[in-house]
PDB file of C-alpha atoms and ligand atoms in Angstrom:
ATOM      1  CA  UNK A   1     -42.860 -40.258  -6.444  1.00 81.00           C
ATOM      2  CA  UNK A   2     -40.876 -40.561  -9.378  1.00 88.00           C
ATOM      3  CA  UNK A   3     -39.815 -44.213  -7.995  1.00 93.00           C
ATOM      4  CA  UNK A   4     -42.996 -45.284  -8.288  1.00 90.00           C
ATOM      5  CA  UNK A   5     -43.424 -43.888 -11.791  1.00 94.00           C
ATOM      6  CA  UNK A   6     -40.332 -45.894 -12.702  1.00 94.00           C
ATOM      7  CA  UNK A   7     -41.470 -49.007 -11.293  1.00 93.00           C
ATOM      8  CA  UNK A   8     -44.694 -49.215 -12.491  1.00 93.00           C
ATOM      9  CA  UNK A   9     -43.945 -47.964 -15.854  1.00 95.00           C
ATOM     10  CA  UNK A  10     -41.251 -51.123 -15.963  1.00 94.00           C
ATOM     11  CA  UNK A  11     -44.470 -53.297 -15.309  1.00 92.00           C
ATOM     12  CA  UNK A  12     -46.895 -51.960 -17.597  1.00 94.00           C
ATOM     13  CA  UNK A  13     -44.028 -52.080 -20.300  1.00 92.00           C
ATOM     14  CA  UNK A  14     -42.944 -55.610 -20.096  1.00 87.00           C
ATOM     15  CA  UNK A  15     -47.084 -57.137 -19.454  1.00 78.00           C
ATOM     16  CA  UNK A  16     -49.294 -57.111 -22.077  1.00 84.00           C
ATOM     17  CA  UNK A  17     -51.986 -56.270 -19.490  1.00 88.00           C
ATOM     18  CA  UNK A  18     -50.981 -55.999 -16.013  1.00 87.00           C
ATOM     19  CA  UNK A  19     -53.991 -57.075 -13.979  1.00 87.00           C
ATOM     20  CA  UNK A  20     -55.716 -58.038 -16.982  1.00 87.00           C
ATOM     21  CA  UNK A  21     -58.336 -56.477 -19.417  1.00 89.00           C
ATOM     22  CA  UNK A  22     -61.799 -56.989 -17.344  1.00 96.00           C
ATOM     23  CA  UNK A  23     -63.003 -55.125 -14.348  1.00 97.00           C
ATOM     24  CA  UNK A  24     -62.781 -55.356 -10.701  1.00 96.00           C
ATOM     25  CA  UNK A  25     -65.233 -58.391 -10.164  1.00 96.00           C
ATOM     26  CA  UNK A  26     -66.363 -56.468  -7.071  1.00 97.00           C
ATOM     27  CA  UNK A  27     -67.028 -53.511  -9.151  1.00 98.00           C
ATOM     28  CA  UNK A  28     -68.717 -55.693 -12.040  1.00 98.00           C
ATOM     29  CA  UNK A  29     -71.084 -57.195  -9.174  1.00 98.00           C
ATOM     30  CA  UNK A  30     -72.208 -54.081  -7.662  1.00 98.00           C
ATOM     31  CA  UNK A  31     -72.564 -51.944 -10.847  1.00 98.00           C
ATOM     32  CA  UNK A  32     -76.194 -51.997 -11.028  1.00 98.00           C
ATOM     33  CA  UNK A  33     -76.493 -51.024  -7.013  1.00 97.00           C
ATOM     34  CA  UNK A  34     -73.700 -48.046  -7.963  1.00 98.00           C
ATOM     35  CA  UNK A  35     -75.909 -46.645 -10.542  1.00 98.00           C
ATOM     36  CA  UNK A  36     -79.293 -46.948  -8.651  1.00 98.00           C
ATOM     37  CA  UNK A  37     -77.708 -45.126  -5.805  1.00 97.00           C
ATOM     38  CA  UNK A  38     -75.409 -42.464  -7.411  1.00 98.00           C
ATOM     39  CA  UNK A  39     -76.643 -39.357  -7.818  1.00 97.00           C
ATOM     40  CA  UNK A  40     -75.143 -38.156 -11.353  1.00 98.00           C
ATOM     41  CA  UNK A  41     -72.376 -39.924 -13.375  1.00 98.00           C
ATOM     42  CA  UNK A  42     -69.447 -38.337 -13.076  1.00 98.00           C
ATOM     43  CA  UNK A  43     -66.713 -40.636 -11.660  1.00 98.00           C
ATOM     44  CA  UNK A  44     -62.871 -40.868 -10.148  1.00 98.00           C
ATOM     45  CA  UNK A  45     -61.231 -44.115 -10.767  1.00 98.00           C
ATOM     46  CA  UNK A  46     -57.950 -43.365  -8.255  1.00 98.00           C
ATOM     47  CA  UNK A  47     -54.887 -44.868  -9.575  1.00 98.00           C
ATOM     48  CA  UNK A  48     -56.589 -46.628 -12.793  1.00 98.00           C
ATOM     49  CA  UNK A  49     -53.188 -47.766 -14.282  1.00 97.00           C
ATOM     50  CA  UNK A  50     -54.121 -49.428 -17.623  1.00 97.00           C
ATOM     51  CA  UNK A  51     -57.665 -48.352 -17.196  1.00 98.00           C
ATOM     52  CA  UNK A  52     -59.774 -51.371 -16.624  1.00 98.00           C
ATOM     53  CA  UNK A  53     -61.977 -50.247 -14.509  1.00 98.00           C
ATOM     54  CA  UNK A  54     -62.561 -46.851 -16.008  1.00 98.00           C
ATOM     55  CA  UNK A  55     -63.463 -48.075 -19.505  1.00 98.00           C
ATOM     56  CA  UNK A  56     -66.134 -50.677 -17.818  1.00 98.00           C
ATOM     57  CA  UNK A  57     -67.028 -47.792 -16.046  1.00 98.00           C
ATOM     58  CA  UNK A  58     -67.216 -45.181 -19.392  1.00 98.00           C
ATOM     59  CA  UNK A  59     -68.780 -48.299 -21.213  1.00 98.00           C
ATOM     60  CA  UNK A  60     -71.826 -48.040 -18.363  1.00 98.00           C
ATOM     61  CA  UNK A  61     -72.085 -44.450 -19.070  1.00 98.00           C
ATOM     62  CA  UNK A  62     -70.295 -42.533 -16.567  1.00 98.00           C
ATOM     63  CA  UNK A  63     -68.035 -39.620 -17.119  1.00 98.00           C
ATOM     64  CA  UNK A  64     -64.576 -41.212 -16.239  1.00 98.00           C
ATOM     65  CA  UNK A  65     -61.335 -38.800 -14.990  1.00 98.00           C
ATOM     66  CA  UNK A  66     -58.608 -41.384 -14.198  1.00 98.00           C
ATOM     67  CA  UNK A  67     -55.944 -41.099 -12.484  1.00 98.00           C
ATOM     68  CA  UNK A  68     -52.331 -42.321 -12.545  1.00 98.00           C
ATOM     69  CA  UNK A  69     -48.672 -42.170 -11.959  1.00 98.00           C
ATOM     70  CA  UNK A  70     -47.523 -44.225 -14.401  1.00 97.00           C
ATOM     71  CA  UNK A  71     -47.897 -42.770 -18.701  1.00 96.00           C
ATOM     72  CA  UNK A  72     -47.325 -46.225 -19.539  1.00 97.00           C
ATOM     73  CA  UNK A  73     -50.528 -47.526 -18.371  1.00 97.00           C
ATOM     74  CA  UNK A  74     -51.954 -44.117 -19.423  1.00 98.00           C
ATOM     75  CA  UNK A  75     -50.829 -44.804 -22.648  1.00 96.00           C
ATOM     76  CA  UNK A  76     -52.145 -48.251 -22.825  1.00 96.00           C
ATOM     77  CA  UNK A  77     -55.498 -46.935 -21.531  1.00 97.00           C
ATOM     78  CA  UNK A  78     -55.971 -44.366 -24.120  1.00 97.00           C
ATOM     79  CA  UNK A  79     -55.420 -46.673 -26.573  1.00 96.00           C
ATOM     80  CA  UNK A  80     -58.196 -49.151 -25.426  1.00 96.00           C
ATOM     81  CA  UNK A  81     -60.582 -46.400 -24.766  1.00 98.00           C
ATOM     82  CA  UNK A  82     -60.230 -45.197 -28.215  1.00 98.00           C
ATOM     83  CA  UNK A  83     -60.612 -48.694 -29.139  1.00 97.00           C
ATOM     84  CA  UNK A  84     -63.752 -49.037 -27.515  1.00 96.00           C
ATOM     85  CA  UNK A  85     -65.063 -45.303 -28.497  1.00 97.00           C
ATOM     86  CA  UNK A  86     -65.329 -43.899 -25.141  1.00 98.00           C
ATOM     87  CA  UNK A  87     -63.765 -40.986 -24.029  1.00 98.00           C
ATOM     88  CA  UNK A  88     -61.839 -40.817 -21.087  1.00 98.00           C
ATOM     89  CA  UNK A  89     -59.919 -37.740 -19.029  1.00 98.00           C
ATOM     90  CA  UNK A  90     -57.072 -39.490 -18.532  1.00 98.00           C
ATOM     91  CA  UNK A  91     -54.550 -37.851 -16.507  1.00 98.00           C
ATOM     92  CA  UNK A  92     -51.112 -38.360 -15.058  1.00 97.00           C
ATOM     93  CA  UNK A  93     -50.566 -36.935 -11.777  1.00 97.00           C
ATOM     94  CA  UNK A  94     -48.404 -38.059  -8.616  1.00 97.00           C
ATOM     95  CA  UNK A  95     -51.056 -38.467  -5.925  1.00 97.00           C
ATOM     96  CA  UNK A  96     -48.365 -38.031  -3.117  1.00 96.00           C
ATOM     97  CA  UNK A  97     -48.919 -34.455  -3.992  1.00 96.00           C
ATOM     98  CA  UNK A  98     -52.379 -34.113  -6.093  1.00 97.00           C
ATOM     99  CA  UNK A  99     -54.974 -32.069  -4.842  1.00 96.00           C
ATOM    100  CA  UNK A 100     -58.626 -33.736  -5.485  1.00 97.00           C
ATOM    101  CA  UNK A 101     -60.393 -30.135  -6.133  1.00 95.00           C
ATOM    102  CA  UNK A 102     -63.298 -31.416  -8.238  1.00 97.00           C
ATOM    103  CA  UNK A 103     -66.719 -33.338  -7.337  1.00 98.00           C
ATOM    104  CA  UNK A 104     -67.557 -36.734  -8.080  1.00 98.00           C
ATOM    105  CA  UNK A 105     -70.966 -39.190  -8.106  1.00 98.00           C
ATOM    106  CA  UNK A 106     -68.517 -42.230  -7.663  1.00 98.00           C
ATOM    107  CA  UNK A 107     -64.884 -42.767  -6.520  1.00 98.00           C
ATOM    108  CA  UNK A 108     -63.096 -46.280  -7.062  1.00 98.00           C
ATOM    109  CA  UNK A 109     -60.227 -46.490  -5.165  1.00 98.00           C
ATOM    110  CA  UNK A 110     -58.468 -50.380  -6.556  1.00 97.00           C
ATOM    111  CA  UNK A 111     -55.073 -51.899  -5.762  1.00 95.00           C
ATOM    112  CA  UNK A 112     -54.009 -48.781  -4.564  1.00 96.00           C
ATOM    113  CA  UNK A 113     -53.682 -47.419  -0.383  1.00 96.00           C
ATOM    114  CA  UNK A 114     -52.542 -44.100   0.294  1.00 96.00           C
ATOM    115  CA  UNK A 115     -54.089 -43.563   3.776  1.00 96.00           C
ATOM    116  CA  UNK A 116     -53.603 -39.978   4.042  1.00 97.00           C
ATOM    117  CA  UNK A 117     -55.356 -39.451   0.734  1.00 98.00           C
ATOM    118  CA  UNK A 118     -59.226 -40.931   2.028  1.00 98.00           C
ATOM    119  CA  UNK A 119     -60.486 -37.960   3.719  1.00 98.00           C
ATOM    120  CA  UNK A 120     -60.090 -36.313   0.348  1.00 98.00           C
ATOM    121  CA  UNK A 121     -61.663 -38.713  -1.327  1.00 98.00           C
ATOM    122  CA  UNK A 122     -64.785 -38.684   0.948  1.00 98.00           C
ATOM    123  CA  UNK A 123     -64.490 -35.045   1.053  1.00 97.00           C
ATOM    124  CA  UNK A 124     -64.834 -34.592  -3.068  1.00 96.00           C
ATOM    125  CA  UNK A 125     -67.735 -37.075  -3.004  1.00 98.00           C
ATOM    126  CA  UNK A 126     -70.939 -35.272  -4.045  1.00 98.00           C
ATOM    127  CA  UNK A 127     -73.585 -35.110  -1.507  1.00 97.00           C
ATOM    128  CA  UNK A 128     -75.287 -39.422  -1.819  1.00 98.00           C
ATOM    129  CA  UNK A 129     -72.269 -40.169  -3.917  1.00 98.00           C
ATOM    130  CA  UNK A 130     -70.617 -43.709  -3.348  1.00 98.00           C
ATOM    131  CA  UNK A 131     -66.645 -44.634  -2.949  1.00 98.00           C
ATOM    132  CA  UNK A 132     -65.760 -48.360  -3.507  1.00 98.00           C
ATOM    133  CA  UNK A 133     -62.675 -49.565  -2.130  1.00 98.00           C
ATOM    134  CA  UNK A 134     -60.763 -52.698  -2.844  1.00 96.00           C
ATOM    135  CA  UNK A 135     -56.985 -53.502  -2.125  1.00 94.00           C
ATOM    136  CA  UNK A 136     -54.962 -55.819  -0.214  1.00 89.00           C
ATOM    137  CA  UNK A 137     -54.726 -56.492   3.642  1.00 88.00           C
ATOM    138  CA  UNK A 138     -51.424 -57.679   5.438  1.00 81.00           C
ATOM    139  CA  UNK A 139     -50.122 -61.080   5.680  1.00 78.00           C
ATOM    140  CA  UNK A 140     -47.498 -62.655   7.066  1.00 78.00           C
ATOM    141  CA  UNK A 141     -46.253 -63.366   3.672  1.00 80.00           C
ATOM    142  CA  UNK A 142     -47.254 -60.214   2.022  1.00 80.00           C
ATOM    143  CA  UNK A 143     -45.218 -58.308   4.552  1.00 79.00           C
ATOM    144  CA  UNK A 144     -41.983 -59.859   3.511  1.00 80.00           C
ATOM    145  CA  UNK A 145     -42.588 -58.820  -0.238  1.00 81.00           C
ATOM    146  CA  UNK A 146     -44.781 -55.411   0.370  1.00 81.00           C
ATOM    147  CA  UNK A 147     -43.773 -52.263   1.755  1.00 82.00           C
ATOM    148  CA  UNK A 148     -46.173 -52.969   4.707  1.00 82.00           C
ATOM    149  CA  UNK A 149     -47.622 -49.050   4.672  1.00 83.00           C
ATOM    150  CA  UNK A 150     -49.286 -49.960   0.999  1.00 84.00           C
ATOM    151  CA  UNK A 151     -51.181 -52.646   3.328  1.00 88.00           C
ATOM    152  CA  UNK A 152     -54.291 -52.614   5.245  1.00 92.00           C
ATOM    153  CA  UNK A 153     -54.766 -54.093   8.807  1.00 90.00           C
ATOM    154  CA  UNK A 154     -57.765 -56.274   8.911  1.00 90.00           C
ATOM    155  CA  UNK A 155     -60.867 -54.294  10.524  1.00 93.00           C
ATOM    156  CA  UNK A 156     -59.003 -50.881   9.358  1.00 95.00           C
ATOM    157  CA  UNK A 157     -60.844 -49.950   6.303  1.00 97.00           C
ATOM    158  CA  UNK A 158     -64.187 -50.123   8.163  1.00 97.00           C
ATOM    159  CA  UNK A 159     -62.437 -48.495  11.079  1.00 97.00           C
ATOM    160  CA  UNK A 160     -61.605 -45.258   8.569  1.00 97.00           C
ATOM    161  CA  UNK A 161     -64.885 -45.081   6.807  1.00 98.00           C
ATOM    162  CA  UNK A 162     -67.259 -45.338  10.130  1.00 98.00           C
ATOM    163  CA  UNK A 163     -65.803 -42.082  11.203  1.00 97.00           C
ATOM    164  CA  UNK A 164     -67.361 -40.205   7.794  1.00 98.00           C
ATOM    165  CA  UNK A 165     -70.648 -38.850   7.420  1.00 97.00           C
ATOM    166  CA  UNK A 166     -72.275 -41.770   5.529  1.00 98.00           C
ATOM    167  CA  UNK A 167     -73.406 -45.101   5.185  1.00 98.00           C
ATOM    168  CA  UNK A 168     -70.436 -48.503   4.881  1.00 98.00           C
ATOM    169  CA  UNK A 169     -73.255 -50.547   2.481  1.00 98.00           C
ATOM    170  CA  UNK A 170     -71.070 -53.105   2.085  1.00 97.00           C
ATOM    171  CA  UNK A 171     -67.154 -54.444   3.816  1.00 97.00           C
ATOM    172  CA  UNK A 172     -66.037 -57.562   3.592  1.00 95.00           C
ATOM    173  CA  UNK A 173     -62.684 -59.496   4.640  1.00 94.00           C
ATOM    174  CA  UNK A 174     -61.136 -62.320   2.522  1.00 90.00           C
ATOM    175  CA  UNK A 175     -58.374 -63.549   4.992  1.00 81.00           C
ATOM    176  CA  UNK A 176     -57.196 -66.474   3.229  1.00 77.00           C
ATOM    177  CA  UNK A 177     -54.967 -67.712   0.483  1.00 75.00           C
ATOM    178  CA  UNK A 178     -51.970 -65.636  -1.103  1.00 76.00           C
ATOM    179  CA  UNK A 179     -53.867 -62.129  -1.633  1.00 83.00           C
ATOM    180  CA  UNK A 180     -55.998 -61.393   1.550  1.00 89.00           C
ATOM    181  CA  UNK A 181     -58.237 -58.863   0.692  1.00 94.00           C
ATOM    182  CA  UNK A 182     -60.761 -56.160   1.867  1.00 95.00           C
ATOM    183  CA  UNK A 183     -63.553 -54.410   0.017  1.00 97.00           C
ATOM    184  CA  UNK A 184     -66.227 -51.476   1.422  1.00 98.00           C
ATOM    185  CA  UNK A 185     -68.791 -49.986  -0.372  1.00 98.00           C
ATOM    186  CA  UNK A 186     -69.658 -46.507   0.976  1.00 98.00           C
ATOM    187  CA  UNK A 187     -72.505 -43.789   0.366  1.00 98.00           C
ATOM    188  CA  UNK A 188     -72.009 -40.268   1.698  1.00 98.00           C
ATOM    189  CA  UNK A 189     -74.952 -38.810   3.724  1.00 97.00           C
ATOM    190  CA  UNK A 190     -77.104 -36.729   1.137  1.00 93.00           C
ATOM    191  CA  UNK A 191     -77.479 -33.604   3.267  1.00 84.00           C
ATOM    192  CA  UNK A 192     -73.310 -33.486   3.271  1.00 58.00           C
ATOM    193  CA  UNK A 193     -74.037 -33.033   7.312  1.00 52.00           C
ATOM    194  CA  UNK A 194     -72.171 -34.304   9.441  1.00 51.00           C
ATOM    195  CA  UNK A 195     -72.276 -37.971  12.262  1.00 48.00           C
ATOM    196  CA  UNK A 196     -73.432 -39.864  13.147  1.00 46.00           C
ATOM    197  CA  UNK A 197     -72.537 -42.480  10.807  1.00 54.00           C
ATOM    198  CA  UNK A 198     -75.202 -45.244   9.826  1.00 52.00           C
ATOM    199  CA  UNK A 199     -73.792 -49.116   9.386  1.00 54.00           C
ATOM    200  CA  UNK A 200     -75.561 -50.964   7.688  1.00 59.00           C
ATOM    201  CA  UNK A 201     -73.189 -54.398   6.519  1.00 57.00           C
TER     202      UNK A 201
HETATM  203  C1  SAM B   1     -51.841 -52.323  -8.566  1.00 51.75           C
HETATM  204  S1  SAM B   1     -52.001 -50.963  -9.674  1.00 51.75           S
HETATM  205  C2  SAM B   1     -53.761 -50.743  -9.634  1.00 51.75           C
HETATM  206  C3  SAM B   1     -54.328 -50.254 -10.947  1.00 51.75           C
HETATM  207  C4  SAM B   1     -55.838 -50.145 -11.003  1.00 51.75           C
HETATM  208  N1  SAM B   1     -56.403 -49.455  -9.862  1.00 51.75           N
HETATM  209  C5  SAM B   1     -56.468 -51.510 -11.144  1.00 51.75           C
HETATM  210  O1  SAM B   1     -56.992 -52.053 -10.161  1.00 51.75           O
HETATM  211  O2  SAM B   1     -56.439 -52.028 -12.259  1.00 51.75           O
HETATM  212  C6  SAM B   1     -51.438 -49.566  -8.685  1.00 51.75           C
HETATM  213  C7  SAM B   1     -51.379 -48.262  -9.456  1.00 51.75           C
HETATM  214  O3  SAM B   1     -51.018 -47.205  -8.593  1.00 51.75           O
HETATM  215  C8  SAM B   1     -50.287 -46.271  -9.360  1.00 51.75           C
HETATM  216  N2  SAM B   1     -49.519 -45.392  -8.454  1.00 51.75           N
HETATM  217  C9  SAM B   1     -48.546 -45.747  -7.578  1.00 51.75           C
HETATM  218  N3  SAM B   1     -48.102 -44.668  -6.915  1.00 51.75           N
HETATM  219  C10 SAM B   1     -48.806 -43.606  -7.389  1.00 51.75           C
HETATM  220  C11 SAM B   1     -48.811 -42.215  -7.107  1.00 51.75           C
HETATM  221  N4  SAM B   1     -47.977 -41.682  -6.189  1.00 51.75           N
HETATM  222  N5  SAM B   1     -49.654 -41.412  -7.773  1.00 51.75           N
HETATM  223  C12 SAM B   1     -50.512 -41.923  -8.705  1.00 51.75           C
HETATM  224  N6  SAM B   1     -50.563 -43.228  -9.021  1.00 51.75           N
HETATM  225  C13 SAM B   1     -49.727 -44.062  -8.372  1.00 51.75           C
HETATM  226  C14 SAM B   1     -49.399 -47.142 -10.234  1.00 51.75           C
HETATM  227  O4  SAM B   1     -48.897 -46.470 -11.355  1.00 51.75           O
HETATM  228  C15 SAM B   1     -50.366 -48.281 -10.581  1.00 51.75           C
HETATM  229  O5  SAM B   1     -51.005 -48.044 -11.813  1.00 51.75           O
END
């Protein structure tokens, strides 16, 4: 929505760095798992704003597309990749209305919940590929500053992914303090068949 292109180009402009220059620490703690278990390196970081997480991604030698509303973090994001010599397909798109058409060893999916757009995620995961997931949950002081559909319920995220064809390797809660949080580390079945779906955390 061109709202949200607005808004978050008014926050990239007036930061330096937004959510700062390193990556995800969930991301940084499960790289080595990610790379043992993904079958290729081509990966989706979904709504990568200022590119974080796809550089540290690029830097460990996957093939990074990102995408992003907002050509203000794009622009920031280019800059640092060409910084750091990687090359990244950075591309600005409105994911309200994006179609996910091409196939991917690893999805991240950080700071960002559009509900409707998870089965298309899954669904554009090579066969064995992995999705992380990591945003916010609802609080009772979260919901007076957040529009409450960019928040997850807690239990909801592991309620969405048991119904794919895969494995939830990892989902945690963090209910406390200002930012309650929710993370889920999934692998999709390697014969692309269908349930029953295998828990494992
Ligand atoms: C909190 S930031 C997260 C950035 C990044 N994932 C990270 O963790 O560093 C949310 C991002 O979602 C992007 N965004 C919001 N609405 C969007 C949309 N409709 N299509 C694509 N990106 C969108 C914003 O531009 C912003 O960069």
């Amino acid at each position: 929505m061109e709202t949200d292109r607005i808004k978050w180009n008014q926050r990239y402009e007036s930061e330096d760095s937004f959510l700062g220059e390193h990556p995800s620490p969930f991301l940084a703690r499960e790289i080595e798992r990610i790379k043992m278990l993904t079958p290729g390196f081509a990966a989706l970081d979904i709504a990568c704003g200022e590119g974080r997480n796809s550089l540290f991604l690029a830097q460990q030698g996957f093939k990074v597309t990102g995408l992003d509303i907002s050509d203000a973090g794009l622009i920031k994001g280019r800059k640092r990749a060409r910084a750091k010599g990687v090359d990244i397909d950075f591309r600005r798109v409105d994911l309200d209305s994006y179609v996910l058409e091409e196939c991917y060893d690893l999805i991240i999916n950080f700071n960002f919940l559009m509900r409707e757009l998870i089965p298309s995620e899954v669904a554009c995961l090579k066969p064995g590929g992995v999705l992380l997931f990591d945003t916010i949950m609802a609080s009772e002081q979260l919901l007076q500053t957040h529009n409450p559909s960019y928040l997850l319920h807690p239990g909801e995220l592991r309620r969405i992914f048991e119904a794919f064809p895969g494995v939830i390797l990892y989902a945690d809660e963090t209910c406390c303090g200002d930012m309650p949080t929710t993370r889920l580390l999934f692998r999709k079945n390697e014969n692309n068949g269908g349930k029953p779906n295998a828990i494992s955390a």
